[in-house]
Short mmCIF file of C-alpha atoms and ligand atoms in Angstrom, two decimals:
data_model
loop_
_atom_site.label_atom_id
_atom_site.label_comp_id
_atom_site.label_asym_id
_atom_site.label_seq_id
_atom_site.Cartn_x
_atom_site.Cartn_y
_atom_site.Cartn_z
CA UNK I 1 -0.05 -0.08 -0.04
CA UNK I 2 1.14 3.51 -0.75
CA UNK I 3 2.58 5.78 1.89
CA UNK I 4 0.11 8.51 0.71
CA UNK I 5 -2.92 6.49 1.43
CA UNK I 6 -4.55 5.52 4.50
CA UNK I 7 -7.02 2.80 3.81
CA UNK I 8 -7.28 0.62 6.90
CA UNK I 9 -6.09 0.50 10.31
CA UNK I 10 -4.12 -2.60 9.42
CA UNK I 11 -1.54 -0.71 7.60
CA UNK I 12 -0.39 1.21 10.52
CA UNK I 13 2.56 0.16 12.82
CA UNK I 14 3.02 1.35 16.26
CA UNK I 15 5.65 3.77 14.89
CA UNK I 16 3.18 5.13 12.45
CA UNK I 17 0.49 5.75 14.89
CA UNK I 18 2.81 7.45 17.33
CA UNK I 19 4.19 9.71 14.82
CA UNK I 20 0.62 10.86 13.88
CA UNK I 21 -0.51 11.23 17.47
CA UNK I 22 2.64 13.15 18.31
CA UNK I 23 1.92 15.47 15.33
CA UNK I 24 -1.69 15.56 16.18
CA UNK I 25 -0.84 16.87 19.78
CA UNK I 26 1.16 19.79 18.33
CA UNK I 27 -1.75 20.97 16.14
CA UNK I 28 -4.07 20.36 19.23
CA UNK I 29 -2.01 22.67 21.51
CA UNK I 30 -2.76 25.63 19.07
CA UNK I 31 -4.90 24.69 16.17
CA UNK I 32 -5.06 28.40 15.07
CA UNK I 33 -1.22 28.81 14.43
CA UNK I 34 -0.98 26.64 11.42
CA UNK I 35 -3.06 28.66 8.85
CA UNK I 36 -0.09 28.93 6.42
CA UNK I 37 1.00 25.39 6.55
CA UNK I 38 -1.01 23.79 3.58
CA UNK I 39 -2.08 27.09 2.12
CA UNK I 40 -2.82 25.93 -1.53
CA UNK I 41 -4.11 22.60 -0.61
CA UNK I 42 -7.45 21.47 -2.01
CA UNK I 43 -9.19 18.46 -0.47
CA UNK I 44 -11.77 16.59 -2.36
CA UNK I 45 -14.55 15.30 -0.39
CA UNK I 46 -16.31 12.24 -1.83
CA UNK I 47 -19.05 11.32 0.48
CA UNK I 48 -21.34 8.75 -1.09
CA UNK I 49 -23.33 8.38 2.18
CA UNK I 50 -24.15 11.01 4.55
CA UNK I 51 -21.92 11.66 7.26
CA UNK I 52 -22.12 15.34 8.47
CA UNK I 53 -19.69 15.22 11.32
CA UNK I 54 -16.95 13.24 9.70
CA UNK I 55 -17.08 15.54 6.85
CA UNK I 56 -17.24 18.88 8.92
CA UNK I 57 -14.30 17.44 10.79
CA UNK I 58 -12.22 16.92 7.68
CA UNK I 59 -13.37 20.22 6.39
CA UNK I 60 -12.25 22.00 9.76
CA UNK I 61 -8.97 20.14 9.59
CA UNK I 62 -7.98 21.32 5.96
CA UNK I 63 -9.08 24.89 6.78
CA UNK I 64 -7.18 25.07 9.96
CA UNK I 65 -4.04 24.06 7.76
CA UNK I 66 -5.02 27.06 5.56
CA UNK I 67 -6.48 24.89 2.69
CA UNK I 68 -9.95 24.41 1.24
CA UNK I 69 -12.29 21.83 0.07
CA UNK I 70 -14.28 20.97 -3.12
CA UNK I 71 -17.31 18.69 -2.45
CA UNK I 72 -19.32 16.61 -4.82
CA UNK I 73 -22.45 17.46 -2.88
CA UNK I 74 -25.07 14.98 -1.84
CA UNK I 75 -25.09 11.61 -3.83
CA UNK I 76 -28.57 12.24 -5.26
CA UNK I 77 -27.73 15.41 -7.00
CA UNK I 78 -24.54 13.96 -8.54
CA UNK I 79 -23.52 12.02 -11.70
CA UNK I 80 -23.54 8.90 -9.47
CA UNK I 81 -27.20 8.70 -9.80
CA UNK I 82 -26.77 8.69 -13.53
CA UNK I 83 -24.91 5.57 -13.00
CA UNK I 84 -21.18 6.72 -13.35
CA UNK I 85 -18.73 4.22 -11.60
CA UNK I 86 -17.17 5.19 -8.51
CA UNK I 87 -13.59 4.51 -10.24
CA UNK I 88 -14.78 7.29 -12.80
CA UNK I 89 -16.01 9.70 -10.43
CA UNK I 90 -12.88 9.55 -8.25
CA UNK I 91 -10.71 10.16 -11.18
CA UNK I 92 -12.63 13.07 -12.22
CA UNK I 93 -12.30 14.60 -8.49
CA UNK I 94 -8.82 13.86 -8.54
CA UNK I 95 -8.25 16.28 -11.30
CA UNK I 96 -9.53 19.12 -9.00
CA UNK I 97 -7.96 18.19 -5.76
CA UNK I 98 -4.59 17.59 -4.14
CA UNK I 99 -6.18 14.82 -1.99
CA UNK I 100 -9.24 12.81 -1.69
CA UNK I 101 -11.31 11.74 1.24
CA UNK I 102 -13.75 8.79 0.55
CA UNK I 103 -16.75 7.75 2.40
CA UNK I 104 -18.77 4.95 0.59
CA UNK I 105 -21.38 2.28 1.55
CA UNK I 106 -19.44 -0.67 -0.14
CA UNK I 107 -16.68 -2.54 1.52
CA UNK I 108 -13.29 -2.37 -0.14
CA UNK I 109 -14.45 1.10 -2.02
CA UNK I 110 -11.38 2.76 -0.79
CA UNK I 111 -8.93 -0.01 -1.91
CA UNK I 112 -10.45 0.21 -5.31
CA UNK I 113 -10.25 3.97 -5.63
CA UNK I 114 -6.62 3.68 -4.34
CA UNK I 115 -5.93 1.65 -7.39
CA UNK I 116 -7.18 4.33 -9.70
CA UNK I 117 -5.92 7.59 -8.27
CA UNK I 118 -2.49 8.99 -8.03
CA UNK I 119 -3.25 11.80 -5.31
CA UNK I 120 -3.05 11.07 -1.53
CA UNK I 121 -6.46 9.19 -0.37
CA UNK I 122 -8.00 8.83 3.02
CA UNK I 123 -10.72 6.35 3.68
CA UNK I 124 -13.22 7.85 5.75
CA UNK I 125 -15.37 4.55 6.12
CA UNK I 126 -16.39 1.91 3.66
CA UNK I 127 -19.37 0.00 4.39
CA UNK I 128 -18.76 -2.33 7.53
CA UNK I 129 -15.08 -2.28 6.40
CA UNK I 130 -12.71 0.29 7.83
CA UNK I 131 -12.66 3.74 9.29
CA UNK I 132 -8.85 4.25 10.02
CA UNK I 133 -9.28 8.10 10.84
CA UNK I 134 -11.73 7.37 13.51
CA UNK I 135 -9.29 4.80 14.82
CA UNK I 136 -6.62 7.54 15.05
CA UNK I 137 -8.71 10.05 16.96
CA UNK I 138 -9.82 6.96 19.32
CA UNK I 139 -6.26 6.12 19.95
CA UNK I 140 -5.38 9.62 20.51
CA UNK I 141 -8.04 10.17 23.23
CA UNK I 142 -7.22 6.71 24.74
CA UNK I 143 -3.43 7.90 24.97
CA UNK I 144 -4.39 11.20 26.46
CA UNK I 145 -6.89 9.57 29.24
CA UNK I 146 -5.41 6.13 29.97
CA UNK I 147 -2.41 5.67 28.01
CA UNK I 148 -1.81 3.09 25.25
CA UNK I 149 0.06 0.45 27.05
CA UNK I 150 -0.66 -1.59 30.16
CA UNK I 151 -4.34 -0.97 29.06
CA UNK I 152 -7.49 -3.02 29.67
CA UNK I 153 -10.30 -1.97 27.31
CA UNK I 154 -13.81 -3.16 26.85
CA UNK I 155 -15.35 -2.83 23.53
CA UNK I 156 -19.34 -3.18 23.76
CA UNK I 157 -22.07 -3.04 21.33
CA UNK I 158 -22.48 -4.00 17.63
CA UNK I 159 -19.05 -5.71 16.99
CA UNK I 160 -20.39 -7.40 13.99
CA UNK I 161 -21.10 -4.43 11.66
CA UNK I 162 -19.34 -1.75 13.67
CA UNK I 163 -16.20 -0.82 11.45
CA UNK I 164 -14.86 1.70 14.01
CA UNK I 165 -14.69 -1.46 16.28
CA UNK I 166 -12.93 -3.47 13.67
CA UNK I 167 -10.35 -0.88 13.03
CA UNK I 168 -9.70 0.10 16.63
CA UNK I 169 -9.31 -3.58 17.62
CA UNK I 170 -6.70 -4.18 14.92
CA UNK I 171 -4.75 -1.08 15.81
CA UNK I 172 -4.55 -1.94 19.45
CA UNK I 173 -2.66 -5.01 18.65
CA UNK I 174 0.26 -2.69 18.24
CA UNK I 175 0.30 -1.93 22.06
CA UNK I 176 0.13 -3.88 25.11
CA UNK I 177 -3.54 -3.72 25.49
CA UNK I 178 -5.99 -6.43 26.81
CA UNK I 179 -9.07 -6.29 24.72
CA UNK I 180 -12.37 -7.49 25.77
CA UNK I 181 -15.22 -7.68 23.50
CA UNK I 182 -18.85 -7.36 24.85
CA UNK I 183 -22.02 -7.98 22.91
CA UNK I 184 -25.07 -9.93 22.36
CA UNK I 185 -24.54 -13.43 20.60
CA UNK I 186 -25.91 -12.14 17.34
CA UNK I 187 -23.59 -9.31 16.94
CA UNK I 188 -20.30 -10.94 17.86
CA UNK I 189 -17.11 -10.00 15.87
CA UNK I 190 -17.14 -11.32 12.34
CA UNK I 191 -14.82 -14.26 11.37
CA UNK I 192 -12.57 -11.97 9.33
CA UNK I 193 -11.89 -9.68 12.08
CA UNK I 194 -11.17 -12.53 14.53
CA UNK I 195 -8.92 -14.03 11.92
CA UNK I 196 -6.89 -10.80 11.68
CA UNK I 197 -6.56 -10.57 15.61
CA UNK I 198 -5.39 -14.31 15.80
CA UNK I 199 -2.91 -13.50 13.10
CA UNK I 200 -1.50 -10.59 15.23
CA UNK I 201 -1.31 -12.90 18.14
CA UNK I 202 -4.01 -10.98 20.04
CA UNK I 203 -6.01 -12.82 22.51
CA UNK I 204 -9.79 -12.34 21.76
CA UNK I 205 -11.82 -12.47 24.83
CA UNK I 206 -15.56 -12.27 24.20
CA UNK I 207 -18.24 -11.66 26.58
CA UNK I 208 -22.16 -11.32 26.61
CA UNK I 209 -22.22 -9.42 30.08
CA UNK I 210 -20.30 -6.20 30.83
CA UNK I 211 -20.56 -7.08 34.64
CA UNK I 212 -18.08 -9.74 34.18
CA UNK I 213 -15.43 -7.36 33.08
CA UNK I 214 -16.23 -3.81 33.93
CA UNK I 215 -14.40 -3.55 37.30
CA UNK I 216 -10.97 -4.21 35.61
CA UNK I 217 -11.44 -1.76 32.58
CA UNK I 218 -9.57 1.50 32.05
CA UNK I 219 -11.44 2.35 28.97
CA UNK I 220 -15.11 1.34 27.97
CA UNK I 221 -15.73 1.86 24.28
CA UNK I 222 -19.37 1.89 23.47
CA UNK I 223 -20.91 1.48 20.11
CA UNK I 224 -24.44 1.91 18.80
CA UNK I 225 -26.65 -1.09 18.37
CA UNK I 226 -28.89 -0.34 15.35
CA UNK I 227 -32.42 -0.96 15.34
CA UNK I 228 -32.54 -1.87 11.60
CA UNK I 229 -30.19 -5.01 12.59
CA UNK I 230 -33.25 -6.69 14.27
CA UNK I 231 -36.22 -7.69 12.59
CA UNK I 232 -38.10 -7.51 15.92
CA UNK I 233 -38.53 -4.28 17.78
CA UNK I 234 -39.05 -6.02 20.98
CA UNK I 235 -35.95 -8.02 20.53
CA UNK I 236 -34.21 -4.74 19.82
CA UNK I 237 -35.45 -3.03 22.93
CA UNK I 238 -34.31 -5.95 25.15
CA UNK I 239 -30.82 -5.91 23.63
CA UNK I 240 -30.56 -2.26 23.64
CA UNK I 241 -31.54 -1.98 27.24
CA UNK I 242 -28.89 -4.60 28.29
CA UNK I 243 -25.95 -2.90 26.62
CA UNK I 244 -26.88 0.68 27.93
CA UNK I 245 -24.81 2.61 30.33
CA UNK I 246 -25.89 4.56 33.23
CA UNK I 247 -24.71 5.82 36.63
CA UNK I 248 -25.81 2.75 38.17
CA UNK I 249 -24.01 0.53 35.75
CA UNK I 250 -20.78 2.67 36.43
CA UNK I 251 -20.95 2.02 40.19
CA UNK I 252 -19.02 -1.13 39.55
CA UNK I 253 -16.13 0.88 37.56
CA UNK I 254 -13.03 2.14 38.35
CA UNK I 255 -12.94 5.83 39.43
CA UNK I 256 -10.78 6.66 36.50
CA UNK I 257 -12.59 4.83 33.80
CA UNK I 258 -12.78 6.59 30.44
CA UNK I 259 -16.04 6.14 28.49
CA UNK I 260 -15.87 6.61 24.90
CA UNK I 261 -18.32 6.37 22.01
CA UNK I 262 -17.73 7.35 18.35
CA UNK I 263 -21.19 9.18 18.25
CA UNK I 264 -23.84 9.68 17.46
CA UNK I 265 -25.43 7.95 20.49
CA UNK I 266 -28.95 6.83 20.72
CA UNK I 267 -29.65 5.59 24.24
CA UNK I 268 -26.43 3.52 24.82
CA UNK I 269 -25.23 6.04 27.29
CA UNK I 270 -27.66 7.75 29.61
CA UNK I 271 -27.31 11.67 29.50
CA UNK I 272 -26.60 11.64 33.23
CA UNK I 273 -23.32 10.19 32.49
CA UNK I 274 -22.23 13.20 30.61
CA UNK I 275 -21.46 15.34 33.50
CA UNK I 276 -19.24 12.88 35.24
CA UNK I 277 -15.42 12.41 34.86
CA UNK I 278 -16.13 9.08 32.89
CA UNK I 279 -17.61 10.94 29.76
CA UNK I 280 -14.92 11.40 27.15
CA UNK I 281 -16.94 11.14 24.02
CA UNK I 282 -17.36 14.80 23.32
CA UNK I 283 -13.65 15.27 23.81
CA UNK I 284 -13.15 12.28 21.47
CA UNK I 285 -15.19 13.91 18.74
CA UNK I 286 -13.18 17.16 19.22
CA UNK I 287 -10.01 15.34 18.94
CA UNK I 288 -10.95 14.36 15.19
CA UNK I 289 -9.82 17.85 14.00
CA UNK I 290 -6.24 17.75 15.35
CA UNK I 291 -5.72 13.99 14.11
CA UNK I 292 -6.98 14.68 10.82
CA UNK I 293 -5.10 17.71 10.52
CA UNK I 294 -2.07 15.55 11.36
CA UNK I 295 -2.94 12.98 8.80
CA UNK I 296 -3.80 15.42 5.91
CA UNK I 297 -0.29 17.26 6.69
CA UNK I 298 1.50 13.91 6.69
CA UNK I 299 -0.14 12.68 3.53
CA UNK I 300 0.52 15.84 1.61
CA UNK I 301 4.01 15.93 2.84
CA UNK I 302 4.40 12.40 1.40
CA UNK I 303 3.10 13.59 -2.04
CA UNK I 304 5.65 16.52 -2.35
CA UNK V 1 -16.33 -45.72 -19.78
CA UNK V 2 -13.14 -47.19 -17.94
CA UNK V 3 -9.94 -45.65 -17.29
CA UNK V 4 -8.31 -47.64 -19.94
CA UNK V 5 -10.59 -46.43 -22.57
CA UNK V 6 -10.13 -42.94 -21.73
CA UNK V 7 -6.39 -43.30 -22.06
CA UNK V 8 -6.54 -44.88 -25.44
CA UNK V 9 -8.98 -42.52 -26.91
CA UNK V 10 -6.19 -39.96 -27.50
CA UNK V 11 -6.84 -36.46 -28.49
CA UNK V 12 -4.37 -34.74 -30.97
CA UNK V 13 -4.00 -31.49 -29.02
CA UNK V 14 -5.63 -29.96 -25.77
CA UNK V 15 -5.48 -30.89 -22.10
CA UNK V 16 -6.31 -33.80 -19.99
CA UNK V 17 -7.07 -33.07 -16.32
CA UNK V 18 -6.70 -36.21 -14.52
CA UNK V 19 -7.03 -37.25 -11.07
CA UNK V 20 -9.91 -34.86 -10.14
CA UNK V 21 -11.61 -35.57 -6.95
CA UNK V 22 -14.69 -37.70 -7.82
CA UNK V 23 -17.69 -35.40 -7.99
CA UNK V 24 -15.65 -32.14 -9.06
CA UNK V 25 -15.71 -32.53 -12.98
CA UNK V 26 -18.65 -30.28 -13.43
CA UNK V 27 -16.90 -27.53 -11.25
CA UNK V 28 -13.66 -27.96 -13.09
CA UNK V 29 -15.83 -27.30 -16.35
CA UNK V 30 -17.20 -24.16 -14.56
CA UNK V 31 -13.76 -23.00 -13.73
CA UNK V 32 -12.75 -23.27 -17.38
CA UNK V 33 -15.80 -21.41 -18.53
CA UNK V 34 -17.01 -24.48 -20.55
CA UNK V 35 -20.75 -24.70 -21.11
CA UNK V 36 -20.88 -26.41 -24.30
CA UNK V 37 -21.60 -23.42 -26.40
CA UNK V 38 -18.10 -22.48 -27.27
CA UNK V 39 -17.65 -25.41 -29.61
CA UNK V 40 -14.56 -27.16 -27.84
CA UNK V 41 -14.83 -30.82 -27.91
CA UNK V 42 -14.96 -31.96 -24.28
CA UNK V 43 -15.00 -35.51 -22.88
CA UNK V 44 -15.87 -35.96 -19.07
CA UNK V 45 -15.53 -39.18 -17.13
CA UNK V 46 -16.97 -39.35 -13.60
CA UNK V 47 -16.45 -41.85 -10.99
CA UNK V 48 -13.80 -43.72 -12.76
CA UNK V 49 -12.07 -46.49 -10.66
CA UNK V 50 -8.75 -45.36 -9.60
CA UNK V 51 -5.91 -47.25 -7.85
CA UNK V 52 -4.73 -43.98 -6.25
CA UNK V 53 -8.09 -42.31 -5.46
CA UNK V 54 -10.81 -44.97 -5.23
CA UNK V 55 -12.63 -43.03 -7.74
CA UNK V 56 -11.80 -40.03 -9.70
CA UNK V 57 -13.18 -37.69 -12.52
CA UNK V 58 -11.34 -36.79 -15.65
CA UNK V 59 -11.72 -33.96 -18.04
CA UNK V 60 -10.38 -33.74 -21.46
CA UNK V 61 -10.61 -30.47 -23.73
CA UNK V 62 -9.47 -30.55 -27.20
CA UNK V 63 -7.46 -27.50 -28.53
CA UNK V 64 -7.05 -25.69 -25.56
CA UNK V 65 -4.22 -25.05 -22.91
CA UNK V 66 -5.04 -23.64 -19.53
CA UNK V 67 -4.20 -20.22 -18.39
CA UNK V 68 -2.25 -19.85 -15.07
CA UNK V 69 -5.32 -18.34 -13.49
CA UNK V 70 -7.41 -21.38 -14.34
CA UNK V 71 -4.72 -23.73 -13.03
CA UNK V 72 -4.59 -21.62 -9.80
CA UNK V 73 -8.41 -21.96 -9.16
CA UNK V 74 -8.21 -25.63 -10.12
CA UNK V 75 -5.72 -26.09 -7.61
CA UNK V 76 -8.14 -25.06 -4.85
CA UNK V 77 -10.95 -27.29 -5.69
CA UNK V 78 -8.94 -30.38 -7.13
CA UNK V 79 -5.56 -30.21 -5.35
CA UNK V 80 -4.73 -33.84 -6.48
CA UNK V 81 -5.25 -33.20 -10.16
CA UNK V 82 -2.43 -33.49 -12.69
CA UNK V 83 -2.79 -31.61 -15.88
CA UNK V 84 -1.51 -33.03 -19.14
CA UNK V 85 -0.83 -30.78 -22.02
CA UNK V 86 -1.29 -32.76 -25.13
CA UNK V 87 0.46 -31.99 -28.52
CA UNK V 88 0.67 -34.31 -31.44
CA UNK V 89 -1.11 -37.15 -29.36
CA UNK V 90 1.64 -37.20 -26.88
CA UNK V 91 1.84 -35.79 -23.43
CA UNK V 92 4.15 -32.89 -23.99
CA UNK V 93 3.89 -31.47 -20.49
CA UNK V 94 2.78 -32.84 -17.17
CA UNK V 95 1.86 -30.39 -14.47
CA UNK V 96 1.09 -30.90 -10.75
CA UNK V 97 -1.10 -28.32 -9.01
CA UNK V 98 0.38 -25.94 -6.41
CA UNK V 99 -1.67 -23.68 -4.31
CA UNK V 100 -1.29 -20.18 -5.53
CA UNK V 101 -0.66 -17.12 -3.17
CA UNK V 102 -3.51 -15.37 -4.78
CA UNK V 103 -6.38 -15.76 -7.45
CA UNK V 104 -7.52 -13.02 -9.66
CA UNK V 105 -10.67 -12.53 -11.55
CA UNK V 106 -12.10 -16.20 -11.34
CA UNK V 107 -13.90 -16.36 -7.85
CA UNK V 108 -16.74 -13.94 -6.98
CA UNK V 109 -17.13 -12.39 -3.61
CA UNK V 110 -20.17 -13.77 -1.50
CA UNK V 111 -20.37 -10.54 0.28
CA UNK V 112 -22.94 -8.42 -1.61
CA UNK V 113 -21.84 -5.43 -0.14
CA UNK V 114 -18.46 -5.80 -1.37
CA UNK V 115 -17.21 -3.17 -3.99
CA UNK V 116 -16.28 -6.07 -6.49
CA UNK V 117 -20.04 -6.82 -6.80
CA UNK V 118 -20.77 -3.38 -7.86
CA UNK V 119 -20.43 -2.28 -11.38
CA UNK V 120 -16.85 -1.22 -11.21
CA UNK V 121 -13.96 -1.77 -13.47
CA UNK V 122 -12.16 -4.08 -10.91
CA UNK V 123 -11.27 -7.85 -11.04
CA UNK V 124 -11.80 -9.90 -7.86
CA UNK V 125 -8.58 -10.83 -6.08
CA UNK V 126 -8.42 -13.29 -3.26
CA UNK V 127 -5.60 -14.29 -1.01
CA UNK V 128 -5.21 -18.05 -0.42
CA UNK V 129 -5.23 -18.96 3.22
CA UNK V 130 -4.36 -22.47 4.60
CA UNK V 131 -7.94 -23.16 4.79
CA UNK V 132 -9.79 -20.89 2.20
CA UNK V 133 -9.59 -17.75 0.57
CA UNK V 134 -9.86 -14.12 1.48
CA UNK V 135 -11.25 -11.15 -0.57
CA UNK V 136 -8.60 -8.61 -0.78
CA UNK V 137 -11.22 -5.89 -0.96
CA UNK V 138 -13.62 -6.46 1.78
CA UNK V 139 -11.74 -9.15 3.61
CA UNK V 140 -14.52 -11.84 3.54
CA UNK V 141 -13.22 -15.38 4.21
CA UNK V 142 -14.47 -17.97 2.07
CA UNK V 143 -13.69 -21.59 3.43
CA UNK V 144 -16.53 -24.05 2.17
CA UNK V 145 -17.38 -24.77 -1.46
CA UNK V 146 -15.24 -22.48 -3.35
CA UNK V 147 -16.65 -23.90 -6.56
CA UNK V 148 -20.04 -22.06 -5.73
CA UNK V 149 -18.28 -19.01 -5.99
CA UNK V 150 -16.77 -19.25 -9.39
CA UNK V 151 -17.79 -15.93 -11.25
CA UNK V 152 -19.93 -16.70 -14.28
CA UNK V 153 -18.36 -15.56 -17.45
ZN1 LIG H 1 -15.08 -8.98 -0.99
#
């Protein structure tokens, strides 16, 4: 894979991750100080499914670096509706921009686009596949709050379809992190992710109950369980209730537990948790900007 | 039809795929894209008694040699097969199958959400694992019944 593409968290070594997080910390310390760093850079935003936040976060990041964006607009108004292939669209936008960000509903879309374009490329989510920039901001948040080594982390929710979980679990194999996976039976990690984790020598510990491990956790990473995964509304309600966090749940946790969530949440974390020291999800969302500044800065540098 | 008869009914030019695991001959034809419409002369023997294998299948295709891609996929579903390239009625080359590192353009990905199942200008690519294959685009692992995933021509 090319140095100027970030397509999956699998391609990141520990050293790569630490480089990016260190760079992100510099941007984070004074985001307004770098407005002349990438002055002429144009970032092409190719979002084939709606994701306002991820898109805004990339827009903010490139603007903080002094650059600007071009945007293909919502999918239903674009040539995609007319049946143009993704490969063609990407090659057209490549002609306008110095780097591309791609979000697409199909798994493997970023890898394919990467075979067609020469400019730097960032995968901002491809179906249930990968979401490596989310992983980097997750790692940044974990490093700030709990440290990345000697870490015990619980990852809970929809582990089957949750691409943020797959990318994060893989990236954490670079560190001395104990990973526990908590989910209903029907939403366990997919075979391919388990395969990768075994390949990396990671121990996959799976649980159906959070109670079993909550007291040992430094970080609890909660993801959304989507209603549409369940044919039966009652079944969804039951599971959603069981995998929700509130103050009562957290009584069993360590005082310095860090609770994270890639957002948006529905009812996985009760609002009463927001005002506690556990709540780190808004900080996590904020970290998207410095981390994406660091990534864009690095990829544009690779391309020079 | 006995093994003996098949051996004596020599073809002038083409490929004899021997020692196919019994029951896999039709899958071998599928891999080769042979559906009887392209005009090749094809002979198929199924469940032929074999000293080595108990029973085996055999496929003979006239006027056709196999591409490396085809050989690679054959090796996944019929690992014991031997491929005899026939020229001038003689076995000019004998190939044993080796598992490839990857197969390109032959299998289709069972994940409906995979980009290779969209109308995009890409060939499928699968890494070969010890016990299956894995889509390089979406990561889906296929372990059972690879023949069912042979892409239609
Ligand atoms: Zn696939």
